[in-house]
């Protein structure tokens, strides 16, 4: 874990408008001073991220939410009490003095307080805990998110635009935060923009209502494009009932593939065409390993990554959301493989 000198070095870099990568409980973030438009622009440039795709502002424990948001509904306060620090991002109306660049030009802002001790130490040190750090995942736009410091270094190499990489070990949760829109709560109620570890059921226990699904009028939010979280190798999401057929076809056609599955399947470990990872059966353990495993399989030198579709259960919504976006061409790819 970084010592206090490394934390202060990173906080100083943020204060100078530089970029810093740091661990959170979800994934590693690529951070900049949220109130410095030039620093925020540097995030977009390094990631190759569209400027209209908003960032999430990370706050220290006990931060003044009212500084960042013009209105804080009662539901927001209840959710903050229940889930912060933790993997929940709240979309609220942005305070007028906060630069619009961090929000992708929108009048809303995404706020969260991470629970990782390194993230908290950085946030409490930066501007004495009163600053906000805009931090999308520390990877090129659309790629698999990093859950280890090594992943960040692999992604950006020695790019001098990234001043500091804080190593806090592997991210515990492993997928990005749940994003809940409360900016239109008077007219739309709470709206779930991105699922994560904190489920719709968890939110309903606090607010008294199941959040609605996003519609065309919802604010734009991080990680909600059709294609996202994708390795360079094509990913195909396959139902358990189709796995044996897919194995057989790949073998007949001589297509080298990597396989990620969790159920009991035909033993393919000795087939030279296949690289296999058996995933954990619990959603928490699966989430924790997901991105690291996708990165490992992406390095296997195969033509396709086959992923057995996880259970269609509300607890798995976050995992299934990430896999569907990583494998957005599944239908076309399956037709090519099985045709």
mmCIF file of C-alpha atoms in Angstrom:
data_model
loop_
_atom_site.group_PDB
_atom_site.id
_atom_site.type_symbol
_atom_site.label_atom_id
_atom_site.label_comp_id
_atom_site.label_asym_id
_atom_site.label_seq_id
_atom_site.Cartn_x
_atom_site.Cartn_y
_atom_site.Cartn_z
ATOM 1 C CA UNK A 1 0.000 0.000 0.000
ATOM 2 C CA UNK A 2 1.234 3.553 -0.682
ATOM 3 C CA UNK A 3 2.765 5.404 2.248
ATOM 4 C CA UNK A 4 1.882 8.965 3.257
ATOM 5 C CA UNK A 5 4.646 10.419 1.079
ATOM 6 C CA UNK A 6 3.188 8.752 -2.017
ATOM 7 C CA UNK A 7 -0.304 9.967 -1.107
ATOM 8 C CA UNK A 8 0.949 13.541 -0.707
ATOM 9 C CA UNK A 9 2.859 13.294 -3.993
ATOM 10 C CA UNK A 10 -0.348 12.217 -5.751
ATOM 11 C CA UNK A 11 -2.411 14.951 -4.065
ATOM 12 C CA UNK A 12 0.188 17.553 -5.077
ATOM 13 C CA UNK A 13 0.053 16.286 -8.665
ATOM 14 C CA UNK A 14 -3.732 16.709 -8.687
ATOM 15 C CA UNK A 15 -3.323 20.245 -7.363
ATOM 16 C CA UNK A 16 -0.971 21.030 -10.261
ATOM 17 C CA UNK A 17 -3.544 19.879 -12.797
ATOM 18 C CA UNK A 18 -1.872 16.531 -13.455
ATOM 19 C CA UNK A 19 -3.473 13.085 -13.776
ATOM 20 C CA UNK A 20 -3.240 10.384 -11.112
ATOM 21 C CA UNK A 21 -4.391 6.749 -11.204
ATOM 22 C CA UNK A 22 -5.622 5.349 -7.919
ATOM 23 C CA UNK A 23 -7.494 2.293 -6.645
ATOM 24 C CA UNK A 24 -11.118 2.269 -5.588
ATOM 25 C CA UNK A 25 -13.155 -0.659 -4.360
ATOM 26 C CA UNK A 26 -14.740 -0.939 -7.829
ATOM 27 C CA UNK A 27 -11.919 -0.410 -10.362
ATOM 28 C CA UNK A 28 -8.872 1.847 -10.699
ATOM 29 C CA UNK A 29 -9.721 5.452 -11.528
ATOM 30 C CA UNK A 30 -7.939 8.019 -13.681
ATOM 31 C CA UNK A 31 -8.194 11.134 -11.551
ATOM 32 C CA UNK A 32 -8.012 14.892 -12.047
ATOM 33 C CA UNK A 33 -9.121 17.957 -10.124
ATOM 34 C CA UNK A 34 -12.845 18.076 -10.892
ATOM 35 C CA UNK A 35 -12.863 21.884 -10.769
ATOM 36 C CA UNK A 36 -9.998 22.324 -13.208
ATOM 37 C CA UNK A 37 -11.385 22.223 -16.780
ATOM 38 C CA UNK A 38 -7.916 21.806 -18.287
ATOM 39 C CA UNK A 39 -7.180 18.815 -16.048
ATOM 40 C CA UNK A 40 -10.566 17.306 -16.871
ATOM 41 C CA UNK A 41 -9.836 17.799 -20.581
ATOM 42 C CA UNK A 42 -6.584 15.894 -20.070
ATOM 43 C CA UNK A 43 -8.578 12.864 -18.846
ATOM 44 C CA UNK A 44 -10.657 12.897 -22.008
ATOM 45 C CA UNK A 45 -7.541 13.249 -24.154
ATOM 46 C CA UNK A 46 -5.574 10.446 -22.482
ATOM 47 C CA UNK A 47 -8.497 8.016 -22.545
ATOM 48 C CA UNK A 48 -9.702 8.996 -26.010
ATOM 49 C CA UNK A 49 -13.097 9.564 -24.388
ATOM 50 C CA UNK A 50 -15.858 11.599 -26.092
ATOM 51 C CA UNK A 51 -16.182 14.974 -24.358
ATOM 52 C CA UNK A 52 -19.943 14.538 -23.967
ATOM 53 C CA UNK A 53 -19.519 11.368 -21.897
ATOM 54 C CA UNK A 54 -19.697 12.616 -18.268
ATOM 55 C CA UNK A 55 -17.276 11.786 -15.483
ATOM 56 C CA UNK A 56 -17.981 10.789 -11.878
ATOM 57 C CA UNK A 57 -16.666 13.055 -9.119
ATOM 58 C CA UNK A 58 -15.185 11.209 -6.137
ATOM 59 C CA UNK A 59 -15.530 12.870 -2.742
ATOM 60 C CA UNK A 60 -13.912 12.346 0.650
ATOM 61 C CA UNK A 61 -15.960 10.968 3.548
ATOM 62 C CA UNK A 62 -17.930 13.773 5.133
ATOM 63 C CA UNK A 63 -17.620 16.065 2.103
ATOM 64 C CA UNK A 64 -20.139 18.868 1.662
ATOM 65 C CA UNK A 65 -22.484 17.460 -0.986
ATOM 66 C CA UNK A 66 -24.296 20.800 -1.172
ATOM 67 C CA UNK A 67 -21.145 22.366 -2.637
ATOM 68 C CA UNK A 68 -21.483 20.115 -5.685
ATOM 69 C CA UNK A 69 -25.248 19.765 -6.107
ATOM 70 C CA UNK A 70 -27.883 22.489 -6.147
ATOM 71 C CA UNK A 71 -30.547 20.218 -4.647
ATOM 72 C CA UNK A 72 -30.257 17.112 -2.463
ATOM 73 C CA UNK A 73 -33.537 15.192 -2.216
ATOM 74 C CA UNK A 74 -34.350 13.259 0.930
ATOM 75 C CA UNK A 75 -33.848 9.981 -0.951
ATOM 76 C CA UNK A 76 -30.268 11.005 -1.684
ATOM 77 C CA UNK A 77 -29.518 11.597 1.980
ATOM 78 C CA UNK A 78 -30.993 8.219 2.903
ATOM 79 C CA UNK A 79 -28.921 6.442 0.244
ATOM 80 C CA UNK A 80 -25.763 8.278 1.304
ATOM 81 C CA UNK A 81 -26.339 7.200 4.899
ATOM 82 C CA UNK A 82 -26.928 3.612 3.775
ATOM 83 C CA UNK A 83 -24.253 3.090 1.113
ATOM 84 C CA UNK A 84 -21.502 5.711 1.347
ATOM 85 C CA UNK A 85 -18.621 5.140 1.408
ATOM 86 C CA UNK A 86 -19.298 2.495 -1.231
ATOM 87 C CA UNK A 87 -20.024 1.649 -4.871
ATOM 88 C CA UNK A 88 -23.040 3.919 -5.451
ATOM 89 C CA UNK A 89 -22.992 6.996 -7.704
ATOM 90 C CA UNK A 90 -25.827 9.499 -7.381
ATOM 91 C CA UNK A 91 -26.804 11.785 -10.253
ATOM 92 C CA UNK A 92 -27.994 15.154 -8.931
ATOM 93 C CA UNK A 93 -28.524 18.624 -10.338
ATOM 94 C CA UNK A 94 -25.105 20.248 -10.703
ATOM 95 C CA UNK A 95 -24.345 23.378 -8.706
ATOM 96 C CA UNK A 96 -23.924 26.345 -11.058
ATOM 97 C CA UNK A 97 -20.311 27.092 -10.035
ATOM 98 C CA UNK A 98 -19.082 23.563 -10.844
ATOM 99 C CA UNK A 99 -17.568 23.486 -14.366
ATOM 100 C CA UNK A 100 -19.797 21.762 -16.895
ATOM 101 C CA UNK A 101 -16.828 19.953 -18.470
ATOM 102 C CA UNK A 102 -16.816 17.340 -15.704
ATOM 103 C CA UNK A 103 -20.475 16.604 -16.448
ATOM 104 C CA UNK A 104 -20.115 16.269 -20.194
ATOM 105 C CA UNK A 105 -21.896 19.608 -20.627
ATOM 106 C CA UNK A 106 -25.000 18.499 -18.724
ATOM 107 C CA UNK A 107 -26.737 20.270 -15.838
ATOM 108 C CA UNK A 108 -26.347 17.148 -13.690
ATOM 109 C CA UNK A 109 -23.353 15.690 -11.867
ATOM 110 C CA UNK A 110 -22.398 12.193 -10.718
ATOM 111 C CA UNK A 111 -21.078 11.975 -7.149
ATOM 112 C CA UNK A 112 -19.750 9.106 -5.072
ATOM 113 C CA UNK A 113 -17.596 8.442 -2.027
ATOM 114 C CA UNK A 114 -15.319 5.399 -2.494
ATOM 115 C CA UNK A 115 -14.535 3.042 0.372
ATOM 116 C CA UNK A 116 -11.010 1.951 -0.633
ATOM 117 C CA UNK A 117 -8.545 3.183 2.022
ATOM 118 C CA UNK A 118 -6.057 4.484 -0.569
ATOM 119 C CA UNK A 119 -8.778 6.417 -2.395
ATOM 120 C CA UNK A 120 -9.972 7.859 0.886
ATOM 121 C CA UNK A 121 -6.452 8.848 1.940
ATOM 122 C CA UNK A 122 -5.935 10.633 -1.383
ATOM 123 C CA UNK A 123 -9.290 12.416 -1.222
ATOM 124 C CA UNK A 124 -8.764 13.501 2.388
ATOM 125 C CA UNK A 125 -5.311 14.869 1.507
ATOM 126 C CA UNK A 126 -6.279 16.645 -1.720
ATOM 127 C CA UNK A 127 -7.413 20.184 -0.845
ATOM 128 C CA UNK A 128 -7.708 19.033 2.793
ATOM 129 C CA UNK A 129 -10.641 16.803 1.892
ATOM 130 C CA UNK A 130 -12.684 19.589 0.312
ATOM 131 C CA UNK A 131 -11.795 18.863 -3.301
ATOM 132 C CA UNK A 132 -13.406 16.510 -5.764
ATOM 133 C CA UNK A 133 -11.537 14.129 -8.036
ATOM 134 C CA UNK A 134 -13.123 13.362 -11.394
ATOM 135 C CA UNK A 135 -12.204 9.777 -12.144
ATOM 136 C CA UNK A 136 -13.444 7.456 -14.853
ATOM 137 C CA UNK A 137 -11.809 4.035 -15.103
ATOM 138 C CA UNK A 138 -8.074 4.216 -15.807
ATOM 139 C CA UNK A 139 -8.081 2.664 -19.275
ATOM 140 C CA UNK A 140 -8.523 3.640 -22.899
ATOM 141 C CA UNK A 141 -12.143 4.446 -23.686
ATOM 142 C CA UNK A 142 -14.291 1.360 -24.212
ATOM 143 C CA UNK A 143 -11.624 -1.109 -23.064
ATOM 144 C CA UNK A 144 -11.745 -3.504 -20.118
ATOM 145 C CA UNK A 145 -11.516 -1.594 -16.842
ATOM 146 C CA UNK A 146 -8.399 -2.088 -14.671
ATOM 147 C CA UNK A 147 -8.581 -3.791 -11.292
ATOM 148 C CA UNK A 148 -4.815 -3.839 -10.663
ATOM 149 C CA UNK A 149 -2.166 -1.122 -10.908
ATOM 150 C CA UNK A 150 -0.411 -3.332 -13.455
ATOM 151 C CA UNK A 151 -3.467 -3.089 -15.715
ATOM 152 C CA UNK A 152 -3.169 0.714 -15.659
ATOM 153 C CA UNK A 153 0.519 0.578 -16.567
ATOM 154 C CA UNK A 154 -0.207 -1.950 -19.324
ATOM 155 C CA UNK A 155 -2.852 0.398 -20.709
ATOM 156 C CA UNK A 156 -0.879 3.640 -20.750
ATOM 157 C CA UNK A 157 2.742 2.500 -20.695
ATOM 158 C CA UNK A 158 5.101 5.371 -19.930
ATOM 159 C CA UNK A 159 2.764 8.146 -21.071
ATOM 160 C CA UNK A 160 4.014 11.231 -19.245
ATOM 161 C CA UNK A 161 0.501 12.656 -18.987
ATOM 162 C CA UNK A 162 -0.094 10.183 -16.143
ATOM 163 C CA UNK A 163 1.988 11.559 -13.273
ATOM 164 C CA UNK A 164 1.383 8.966 -10.528
ATOM 165 C CA UNK A 165 -0.042 5.442 -10.257
ATOM 166 C CA UNK A 166 -0.961 4.466 -6.697
ATOM 167 C CA UNK A 167 -0.911 0.703 -6.139
ATOM 168 C CA UNK A 168 -3.578 -0.447 -3.695
ATOM 169 C CA UNK A 169 -3.812 -4.093 -4.700
ATOM 170 C CA UNK A 170 -6.725 -5.675 -6.541
ATOM 171 C CA UNK A 171 -10.057 -3.860 -6.428
ATOM 172 C CA UNK A 172 -12.456 -5.707 -4.156
ATOM 173 C CA UNK A 173 -15.740 -5.301 -6.033
ATOM 174 C CA UNK A 174 -14.303 -5.526 -9.532
ATOM 175 C CA UNK A 175 -17.048 -3.800 -11.542
ATOM 176 C CA UNK A 176 -17.989 -0.136 -11.661
ATOM 177 C CA UNK A 177 -20.417 1.534 -9.276
ATOM 178 C CA UNK A 178 -24.192 1.470 -9.525
ATOM 179 C CA UNK A 179 -25.417 4.766 -11.028
ATOM 180 C CA UNK A 180 -28.769 6.102 -9.806
ATOM 181 C CA UNK A 181 -30.388 9.221 -11.238
ATOM 182 C CA UNK A 182 -32.142 11.379 -8.645
ATOM 183 C CA UNK A 183 -32.001 14.601 -10.660
ATOM 184 C CA UNK A 184 -35.614 14.194 -11.853
ATOM 185 C CA UNK A 185 -37.028 12.469 -8.823
ATOM 186 C CA UNK A 186 -40.122 14.699 -8.606
ATOM 187 C CA UNK A 187 -41.246 13.623 -12.063
ATOM 188 C CA UNK A 188 -39.538 10.283 -12.712
ATOM 189 C CA UNK A 189 -38.648 8.912 -9.285
ATOM 190 C CA UNK A 190 -35.260 7.209 -8.870
ATOM 191 C CA UNK A 191 -33.925 5.836 -12.182
ATOM 192 C CA UNK A 192 -31.249 3.151 -12.469
ATOM 193 C CA UNK A 193 -28.779 4.166 -15.178
ATOM 194 C CA UNK A 194 -26.138 1.484 -14.574
ATOM 195 C CA UNK A 195 -26.432 -1.614 -12.378
ATOM 196 C CA UNK A 196 -23.646 -2.617 -10.041
ATOM 197 C CA UNK A 197 -23.031 -4.336 -6.722
ATOM 198 C CA UNK A 198 -25.774 -2.271 -5.070
ATOM 199 C CA UNK A 199 -28.899 -3.671 -6.685
ATOM 200 C CA UNK A 200 -32.315 -2.215 -7.457
ATOM 201 C CA UNK A 201 -33.623 -4.259 -4.525
ATOM 202 C CA UNK A 202 -31.009 -2.735 -2.198
ATOM 203 C CA UNK A 203 -32.049 0.735 -3.334
ATOM 204 C CA UNK A 204 -35.742 -0.037 -2.851
ATOM 205 C CA UNK A 205 -35.122 -1.124 0.742
ATOM 206 C CA UNK A 206 -33.877 2.401 1.470
ATOM 207 C CA UNK A 207 -36.111 4.560 -0.732
ATOM 208 C CA UNK A 208 -39.281 2.484 -0.603
ATOM 209 C CA UNK A 209 -39.493 2.187 -4.386
ATOM 210 C CA UNK A 210 -37.873 0.061 -7.064
ATOM 211 C CA UNK A 211 -35.956 2.380 -9.396
ATOM 212 C CA UNK A 212 -37.263 2.759 -12.922
ATOM 213 C CA UNK A 213 -35.206 1.855 -15.977
ATOM 214 C CA UNK A 214 -33.535 4.607 -17.961
ATOM 215 C CA UNK A 215 -35.427 6.167 -20.853
ATOM 216 C CA UNK A 216 -34.378 8.467 -23.673
ATOM 217 C CA UNK A 217 -34.685 11.558 -21.459
ATOM 218 C CA UNK A 218 -32.317 10.280 -18.754
ATOM 219 C CA UNK A 219 -28.986 12.058 -18.236
ATOM 220 C CA UNK A 220 -26.015 10.545 -20.031
ATOM 221 C CA UNK A 221 -23.916 8.475 -17.642
ATOM 222 C CA UNK A 222 -20.566 6.690 -17.563
ATOM 223 C CA UNK A 223 -20.341 3.211 -19.049
ATOM 224 C CA UNK A 224 -23.771 3.115 -20.670
ATOM 225 C CA UNK A 225 -22.840 2.987 -24.356
ATOM 226 C CA UNK A 226 -23.790 -0.111 -26.340
ATOM 227 C CA UNK A 227 -20.188 -1.250 -26.689
ATOM 228 C CA UNK A 228 -18.015 -0.918 -23.591
ATOM 229 C CA UNK A 229 -15.729 -2.872 -21.218
ATOM 230 C CA UNK A 230 -14.427 -4.821 -24.241
ATOM 231 C CA UNK A 231 -11.088 -6.565 -24.771
ATOM 232 C CA UNK A 232 -9.464 -6.438 -28.213
ATOM 233 C CA UNK A 233 -10.392 -10.095 -28.824
ATOM 234 C CA UNK A 234 -14.083 -10.496 -29.772
ATOM 235 C CA UNK A 235 -16.256 -11.723 -26.901
ATOM 236 C CA UNK A 236 -19.236 -14.023 -27.501
ATOM 237 C CA UNK A 237 -21.768 -14.523 -24.720
ATOM 238 C CA UNK A 238 -23.208 -18.046 -24.959
ATOM 239 C CA UNK A 239 -26.104 -19.685 -23.108
ATOM 240 C CA UNK A 240 -25.178 -22.789 -21.110
ATOM 241 C CA UNK A 241 -27.382 -24.910 -23.394
ATOM 242 C CA UNK A 242 -25.307 -23.860 -26.433
ATOM 243 C CA UNK A 243 -21.837 -24.304 -24.983
ATOM 244 C CA UNK A 244 -21.309 -27.931 -26.134
ATOM 245 C CA UNK A 245 -22.369 -27.048 -29.694
ATOM 246 C CA UNK A 246 -20.050 -24.063 -29.750
ATOM 247 C CA UNK A 247 -17.125 -26.168 -28.458
ATOM 248 C CA UNK A 248 -17.720 -28.782 -31.144
ATOM 249 C CA UNK A 249 -17.971 -26.220 -33.940
ATOM 250 C CA UNK A 250 -14.836 -24.371 -32.879
ATOM 251 C CA UNK A 251 -12.902 -27.651 -32.861
ATOM 252 C CA UNK A 252 -14.180 -28.707 -36.290
ATOM 253 C CA UNK A 253 -13.329 -25.335 -37.802
ATOM 254 C CA UNK A 254 -9.941 -25.151 -36.095
ATOM 255 C CA UNK A 255 -10.698 -21.816 -34.432
ATOM 256 C CA UNK A 256 -8.494 -21.138 -31.372
ATOM 257 C CA UNK A 257 -10.650 -19.846 -28.545
ATOM 258 C CA UNK A 258 -10.569 -18.926 -24.885
ATOM 259 C CA UNK A 259 -13.421 -20.095 -22.671
ATOM 260 C CA UNK A 260 -14.711 -18.540 -19.462
ATOM 261 C CA UNK A 261 -17.392 -20.584 -17.724
ATOM 262 C CA UNK A 262 -18.768 -21.427 -14.290
ATOM 263 C CA UNK A 263 -20.975 -24.511 -14.720
ATOM 264 C CA UNK A 264 -19.941 -28.125 -15.247
ATOM 265 C CA UNK A 265 -19.056 -28.414 -18.922
ATOM 266 C CA UNK A 266 -17.269 -30.891 -21.185
ATOM 267 C CA UNK A 267 -13.583 -31.098 -20.315
ATOM 268 C CA UNK A 268 -11.855 -28.901 -22.861
ATOM 269 C CA UNK A 269 -8.722 -28.238 -20.865
ATOM 270 C CA UNK A 270 -6.657 -30.714 -22.924
ATOM 271 C CA UNK A 271 -7.812 -29.408 -26.282
ATOM 272 C CA UNK A 272 -5.009 -27.365 -27.843
ATOM 273 C CA UNK A 273 -7.572 -24.943 -29.271
ATOM 274 C CA UNK A 274 -8.839 -23.819 -25.913
ATOM 275 C CA UNK A 275 -7.601 -21.719 -23.016
ATOM 276 C CA UNK A 276 -10.007 -22.133 -20.117
ATOM 277 C CA UNK A 277 -10.846 -20.222 -16.948
ATOM 278 C CA UNK A 278 -13.397 -21.655 -14.529
ATOM 279 C CA UNK A 279 -15.177 -18.781 -12.812
ATOM 280 C CA UNK A 280 -16.470 -18.717 -9.217
ATOM 281 C CA UNK A 281 -20.113 -19.546 -8.551
ATOM 282 C CA UNK A 282 -20.866 -16.543 -6.326
ATOM 283 C CA UNK A 283 -21.636 -13.174 -7.894
ATOM 284 C CA UNK A 284 -19.268 -11.367 -5.531
ATOM 285 C CA UNK A 285 -16.309 -13.584 -6.426
ATOM 286 C CA UNK A 286 -17.208 -13.574 -10.131
ATOM 287 C CA UNK A 287 -17.356 -9.755 -10.198
ATOM 288 C CA UNK A 288 -14.041 -9.546 -8.382
ATOM 289 C CA UNK A 289 -12.322 -11.693 -11.039
ATOM 290 C CA UNK A 290 -14.223 -10.638 -14.181
ATOM 291 C CA UNK A 291 -12.035 -7.913 -15.664
ATOM 292 C CA UNK A 292 -8.740 -9.521 -14.681
ATOM 293 C CA UNK A 293 -9.861 -12.744 -16.391
ATOM 294 C CA UNK A 294 -10.980 -10.938 -19.539
ATOM 295 C CA UNK A 295 -7.597 -9.243 -19.704
ATOM 296 C CA UNK A 296 -5.793 -12.573 -19.214
ATOM 297 C CA UNK A 297 -7.810 -14.233 -21.985
ATOM 298 C CA UNK A 298 -7.244 -11.236 -24.251
ATOM 299 C CA UNK A 299 -3.525 -11.977 -23.994
ATOM 300 C CA UNK A 300 -3.948 -15.667 -24.923
ATOM 301 C CA UNK A 301 -3.523 -15.133 -28.656
ATOM 302 C CA UNK A 302 -6.901 -16.653 -29.597
ATOM 303 C CA UNK A 303 -9.498 -15.611 -32.174
ATOM 304 C CA UNK A 304 -12.492 -15.403 -29.856
ATOM 305 C CA UNK A 305 -13.389 -15.406 -26.160
ATOM 306 C CA UNK A 306 -16.427 -17.543 -25.319
ATOM 307 C CA UNK A 307 -18.174 -16.562 -22.074
ATOM 308 C CA UNK A 308 -20.897 -18.711 -20.565
ATOM 309 C CA UNK A 309 -23.858 -16.454 -19.804
ATOM 310 C CA UNK A 310 -24.205 -15.978 -16.021
ATOM 311 C CA UNK A 311 -27.589 -16.493 -14.315
ATOM 312 C CA UNK A 312 -30.377 -14.062 -15.221
ATOM 313 C CA UNK A 313 -30.945 -12.978 -11.645
ATOM 314 C CA UNK A 314 -31.172 -9.456 -10.208
ATOM 315 C CA UNK A 315 -28.029 -10.038 -8.141
ATOM 316 C CA UNK A 316 -26.138 -10.646 -11.405
ATOM 317 C CA UNK A 317 -27.458 -7.535 -13.202
ATOM 318 C CA UNK A 318 -24.160 -5.662 -12.867
ATOM 319 C CA UNK A 319 -22.085 -8.549 -14.242
ATOM 320 C CA UNK A 320 -24.542 -9.245 -17.063
ATOM 321 C CA UNK A 321 -24.625 -5.564 -17.998
ATOM 322 C CA UNK A 322 -20.824 -5.479 -18.374
ATOM 323 C CA UNK A 323 -20.712 -8.720 -20.351
ATOM 324 C CA UNK A 324 -23.517 -7.695 -22.702
ATOM 325 C CA UNK A 325 -21.630 -4.498 -23.552
ATOM 326 C CA UNK A 326 -18.310 -6.333 -23.925
ATOM 327 C CA UNK A 327 -20.033 -8.840 -26.237
ATOM 328 C CA UNK A 328 -22.379 -6.489 -28.065
ATOM 329 C CA UNK A 329 -21.844 -8.333 -31.386
ATOM 330 C CA UNK A 330 -22.725 -11.749 -29.910
ATOM 331 C CA UNK A 331 -25.607 -12.491 -32.289
ATOM 332 C CA UNK A 332 -23.570 -11.832 -35.428
ATOM 333 C CA UNK A 333 -20.528 -13.639 -34.046
ATOM 334 C CA UNK A 334 -22.565 -16.734 -33.125
ATOM 335 C CA UNK A 335 -24.057 -16.873 -36.595
ATOM 336 C CA UNK A 336 -20.552 -16.782 -38.080
ATOM 337 C CA UNK A 337 -19.234 -19.425 -35.696
ATOM 338 C CA UNK A 338 -22.151 -21.831 -36.054
ATOM 339 C CA UNK A 339 -23.008 -21.108 -39.677
#
